[in-house]
Coordinates of C-alpha atoms in Angstrom, one line a residue:
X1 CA -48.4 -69.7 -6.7
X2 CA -46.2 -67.8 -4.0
X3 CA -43.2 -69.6 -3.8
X4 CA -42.4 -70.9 -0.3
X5 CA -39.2 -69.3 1.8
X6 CA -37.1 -71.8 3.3
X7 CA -36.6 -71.4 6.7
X8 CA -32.4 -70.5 7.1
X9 CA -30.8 -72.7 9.3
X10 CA -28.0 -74.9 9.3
X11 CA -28.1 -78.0 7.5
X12 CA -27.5 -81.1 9.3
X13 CA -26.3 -83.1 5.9
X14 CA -22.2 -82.8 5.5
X15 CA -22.8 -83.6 2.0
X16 CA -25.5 -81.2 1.1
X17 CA -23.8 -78.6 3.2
X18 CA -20.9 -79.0 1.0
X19 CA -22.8 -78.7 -1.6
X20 CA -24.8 -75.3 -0.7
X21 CA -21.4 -73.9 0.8
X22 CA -19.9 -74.3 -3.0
X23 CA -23.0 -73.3 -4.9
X24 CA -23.8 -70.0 -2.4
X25 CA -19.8 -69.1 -2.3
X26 CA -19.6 -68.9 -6.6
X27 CA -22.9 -66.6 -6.1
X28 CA -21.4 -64.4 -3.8
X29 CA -17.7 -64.2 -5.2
X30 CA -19.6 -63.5 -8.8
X31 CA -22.1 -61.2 -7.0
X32 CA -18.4 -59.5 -5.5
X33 CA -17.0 -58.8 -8.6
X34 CA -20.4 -57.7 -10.4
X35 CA -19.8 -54.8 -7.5
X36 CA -16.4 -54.0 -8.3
X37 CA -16.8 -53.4 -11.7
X38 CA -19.8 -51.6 -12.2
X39 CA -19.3 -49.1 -8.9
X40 CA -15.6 -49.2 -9.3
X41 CA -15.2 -50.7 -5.8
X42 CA -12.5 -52.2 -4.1
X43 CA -13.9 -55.7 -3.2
X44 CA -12.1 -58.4 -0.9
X45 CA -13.8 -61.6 0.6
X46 CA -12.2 -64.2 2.8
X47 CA -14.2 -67.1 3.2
X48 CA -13.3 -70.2 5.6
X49 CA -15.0 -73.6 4.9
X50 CA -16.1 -75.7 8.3
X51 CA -13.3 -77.6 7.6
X52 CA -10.7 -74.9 7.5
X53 CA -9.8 -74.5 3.7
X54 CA -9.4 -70.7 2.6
X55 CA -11.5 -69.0 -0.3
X56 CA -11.0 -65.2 -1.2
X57 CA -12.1 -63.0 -3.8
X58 CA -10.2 -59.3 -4.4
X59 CA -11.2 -57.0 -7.3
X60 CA -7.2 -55.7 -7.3
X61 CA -4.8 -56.8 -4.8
X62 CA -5.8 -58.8 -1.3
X63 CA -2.9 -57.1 0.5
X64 CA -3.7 -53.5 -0.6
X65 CA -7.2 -53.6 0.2
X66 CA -6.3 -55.2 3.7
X67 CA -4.0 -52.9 4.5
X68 CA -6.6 -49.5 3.2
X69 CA -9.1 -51.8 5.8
X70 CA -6.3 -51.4 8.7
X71 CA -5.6 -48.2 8.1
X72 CA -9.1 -47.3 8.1
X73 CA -10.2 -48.7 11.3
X74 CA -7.1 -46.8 12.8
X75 CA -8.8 -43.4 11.9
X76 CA -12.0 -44.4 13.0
X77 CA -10.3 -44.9 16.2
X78 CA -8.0 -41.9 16.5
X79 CA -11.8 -39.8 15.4
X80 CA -13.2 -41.3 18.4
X81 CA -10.5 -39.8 21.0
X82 CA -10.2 -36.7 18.7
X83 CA -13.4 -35.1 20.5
X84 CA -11.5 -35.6 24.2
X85 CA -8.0 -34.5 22.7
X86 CA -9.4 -31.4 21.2
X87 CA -11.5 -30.3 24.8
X88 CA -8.3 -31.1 27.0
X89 CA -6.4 -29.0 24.3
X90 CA -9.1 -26.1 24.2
X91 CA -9.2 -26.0 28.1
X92 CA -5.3 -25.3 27.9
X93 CA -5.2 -22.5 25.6
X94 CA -8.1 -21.2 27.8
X95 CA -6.4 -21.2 31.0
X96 CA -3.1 -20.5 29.5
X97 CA -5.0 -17.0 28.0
X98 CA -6.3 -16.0 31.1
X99 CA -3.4 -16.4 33.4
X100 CA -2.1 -14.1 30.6
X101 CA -4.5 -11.6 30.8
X102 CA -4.6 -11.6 34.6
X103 CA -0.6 -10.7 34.4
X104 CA -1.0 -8.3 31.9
X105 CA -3.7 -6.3 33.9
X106 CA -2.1 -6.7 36.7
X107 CA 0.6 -4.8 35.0
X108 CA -1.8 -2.1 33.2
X109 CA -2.5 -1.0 37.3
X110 CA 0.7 -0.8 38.4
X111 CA 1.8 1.2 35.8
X112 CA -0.9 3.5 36.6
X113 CA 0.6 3.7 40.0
X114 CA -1.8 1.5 41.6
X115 CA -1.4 -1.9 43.7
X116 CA 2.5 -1.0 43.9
X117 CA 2.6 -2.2 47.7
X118 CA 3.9 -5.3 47.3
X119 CA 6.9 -4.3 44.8
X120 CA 10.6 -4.4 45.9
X121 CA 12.7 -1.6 45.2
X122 CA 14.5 -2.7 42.4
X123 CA 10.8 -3.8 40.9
X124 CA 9.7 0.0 41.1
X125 CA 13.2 1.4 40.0
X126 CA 12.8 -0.7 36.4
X127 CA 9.1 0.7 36.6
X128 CA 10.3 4.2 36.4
X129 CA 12.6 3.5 33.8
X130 CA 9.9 2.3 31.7
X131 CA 7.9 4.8 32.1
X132 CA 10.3 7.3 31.2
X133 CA 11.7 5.6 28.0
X134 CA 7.7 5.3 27.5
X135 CA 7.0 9.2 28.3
X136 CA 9.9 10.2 25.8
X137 CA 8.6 7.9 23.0
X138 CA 5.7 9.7 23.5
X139 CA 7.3 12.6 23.3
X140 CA 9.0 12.3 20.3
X141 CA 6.0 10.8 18.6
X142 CA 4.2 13.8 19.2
X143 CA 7.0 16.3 18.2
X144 CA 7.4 14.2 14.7
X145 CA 3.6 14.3 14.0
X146 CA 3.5 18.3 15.0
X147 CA 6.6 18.6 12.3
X148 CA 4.6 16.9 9.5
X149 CA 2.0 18.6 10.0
X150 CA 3.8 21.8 9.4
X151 CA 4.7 20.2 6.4
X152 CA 1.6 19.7 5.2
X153 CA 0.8 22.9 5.7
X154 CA 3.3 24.8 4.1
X155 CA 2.7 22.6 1.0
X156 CA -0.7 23.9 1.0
X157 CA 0.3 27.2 1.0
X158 CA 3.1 27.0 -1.7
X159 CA -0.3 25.3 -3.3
X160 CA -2.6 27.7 -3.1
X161 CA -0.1 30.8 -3.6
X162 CA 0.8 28.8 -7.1
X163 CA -2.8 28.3 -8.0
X164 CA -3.5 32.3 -7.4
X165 CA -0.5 33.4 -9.6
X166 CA -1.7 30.9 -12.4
X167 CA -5.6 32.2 -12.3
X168 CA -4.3 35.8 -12.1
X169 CA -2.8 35.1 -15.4
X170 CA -4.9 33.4 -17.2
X171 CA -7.3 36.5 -16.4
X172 CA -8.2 38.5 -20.0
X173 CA -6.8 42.0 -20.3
X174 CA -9.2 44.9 -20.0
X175 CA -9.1 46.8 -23.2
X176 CA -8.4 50.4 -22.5
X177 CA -7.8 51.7 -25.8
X178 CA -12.0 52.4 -26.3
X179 CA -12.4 54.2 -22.7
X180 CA -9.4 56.8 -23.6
X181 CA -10.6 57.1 -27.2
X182 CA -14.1 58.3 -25.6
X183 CA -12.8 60.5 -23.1
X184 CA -10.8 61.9 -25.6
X185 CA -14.2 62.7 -27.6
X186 CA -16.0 63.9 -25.0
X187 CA -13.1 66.3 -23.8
X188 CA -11.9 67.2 -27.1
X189 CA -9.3 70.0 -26.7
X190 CA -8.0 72.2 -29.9
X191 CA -4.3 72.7 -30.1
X192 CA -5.3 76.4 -28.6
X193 CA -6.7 75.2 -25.7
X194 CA -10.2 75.2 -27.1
X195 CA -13.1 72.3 -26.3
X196 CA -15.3 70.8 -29.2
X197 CA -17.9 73.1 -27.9
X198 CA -16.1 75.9 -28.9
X199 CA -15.1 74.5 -32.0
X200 CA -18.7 74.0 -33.5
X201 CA -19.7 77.5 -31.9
X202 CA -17.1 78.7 -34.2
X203 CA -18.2 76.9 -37.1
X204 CA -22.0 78.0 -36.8
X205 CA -20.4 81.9 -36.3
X206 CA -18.4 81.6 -39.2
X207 CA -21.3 79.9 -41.7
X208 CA -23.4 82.7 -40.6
X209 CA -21.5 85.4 -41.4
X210 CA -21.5 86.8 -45.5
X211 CA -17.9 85.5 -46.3
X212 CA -17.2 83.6 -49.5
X213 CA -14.1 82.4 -48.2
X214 CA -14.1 80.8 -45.0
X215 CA -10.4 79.7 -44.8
X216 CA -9.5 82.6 -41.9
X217 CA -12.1 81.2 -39.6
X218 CA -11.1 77.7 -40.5
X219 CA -7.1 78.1 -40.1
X220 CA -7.7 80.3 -36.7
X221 CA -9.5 77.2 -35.3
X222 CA -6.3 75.1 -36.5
X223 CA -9.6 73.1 -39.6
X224 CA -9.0 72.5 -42.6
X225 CA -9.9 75.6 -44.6
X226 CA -12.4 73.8 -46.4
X227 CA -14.5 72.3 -43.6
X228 CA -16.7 75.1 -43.0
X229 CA -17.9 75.4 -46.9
X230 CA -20.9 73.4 -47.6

């Protein structure tokens, strides 16, 4: 069986009033404190009775929590202005910017000699001299980048001259011991001014001829006396 919902609404008995007001107020202070200690939550409850007598409930201290509520509320009200404060600030820095840029192009143009009409003398005089402390910063900005360049340069070169003379000797040296040895065989020359061809002419001559002894032929040709015996 459903159980049936009473119907909330205040009840016209003082004494069973008093009665409910004490039973419902333990519930909700011991509901209270159930909160604060399993969520860890800073719980405060101020009750007043119809007669005027003061109940509260605090999980730590009344005056801590009352003073985190007042604080609170105070931010929640400063977050509601902060949208209005931030637009009125945002539409200052935007007008402040482009009064600044309007002065600052008004300038680019008359430094590039145009809308100079309404400027006094004096006005164009300090003009002048800005542009010619301007033209010889220039100036010398240029001549100071030319000069390192140069620099650079040169550095290169001592470089690269540095880099030849190291690879020139670490180059091998060509052996020319072989080539003179085989020019020397090819062009063989006797100490009497003979060539090799002669030489071995004179050796086939001499082996032909009847001589036993073929040390003349061998000491004319400036041989050993025995190279022509076999």
């Amino acid at each position: 069986m459903a159980r049936e919902r009473r119907e909330i609404r205040r009840i016209e008995s003082a004494a069973a009033r008093q009665v409910t007001f004490s039973k419902r107020r333990r519930g909700l202070f011991k509901k209270a404190e159930e909160l604060a200690v399993l969520c860890d939550a800073d719980v405060a409850l101020v009750v007043f009775s119809s007669t005027g007598k003061l109940s509260q409930f605090a999980s730590s201290s009344m005056n801590a929590i009352i003073d985190k509520y007042s604080t609170h509320s105070k931010n929640l009200g400063k977050s509601d202005q902060q949208p209005t404060l931030d637009l009125n600030l945002e539409h200052s820095k935007y007008s402040s910017l482009n009064e600044q840029l309007a002065e600052a192009s008004l300038q680019l143009r008359q430094m590039r000699g145009e809308e100079l009409d309404g400027l006094s003398v004096e006005k164009l005089q300090q003009m002048e001299k800005n542009l010619e402390a301007g033209l010889q910063r220039v100036l010398c900005t240029k001549d100071r980048q030319f000069m390192q360049q140069i620099s650079e340069l040169q550095q290169k070169g001592t470089q690269l001259a540095e880099e030849n003379m190291r690879l020139i000797n670490q180059m091998p040296q060509v052996p020319t011991a072989g080539v003179l040895v085989a020019a020397d065989t090819e062009n063989l020359l006797t100490e009497d001014g003979q060539s090799s061809e002669s030489v071995m002419t004179a050796l086939h001559s001499g082996n032909s001829q009847e001589n036993d002894d073929g040390s003349d032929i061998s000491l004319k040709l400036g041989l050993p006396w025995n190279l022509g015996r076999t």
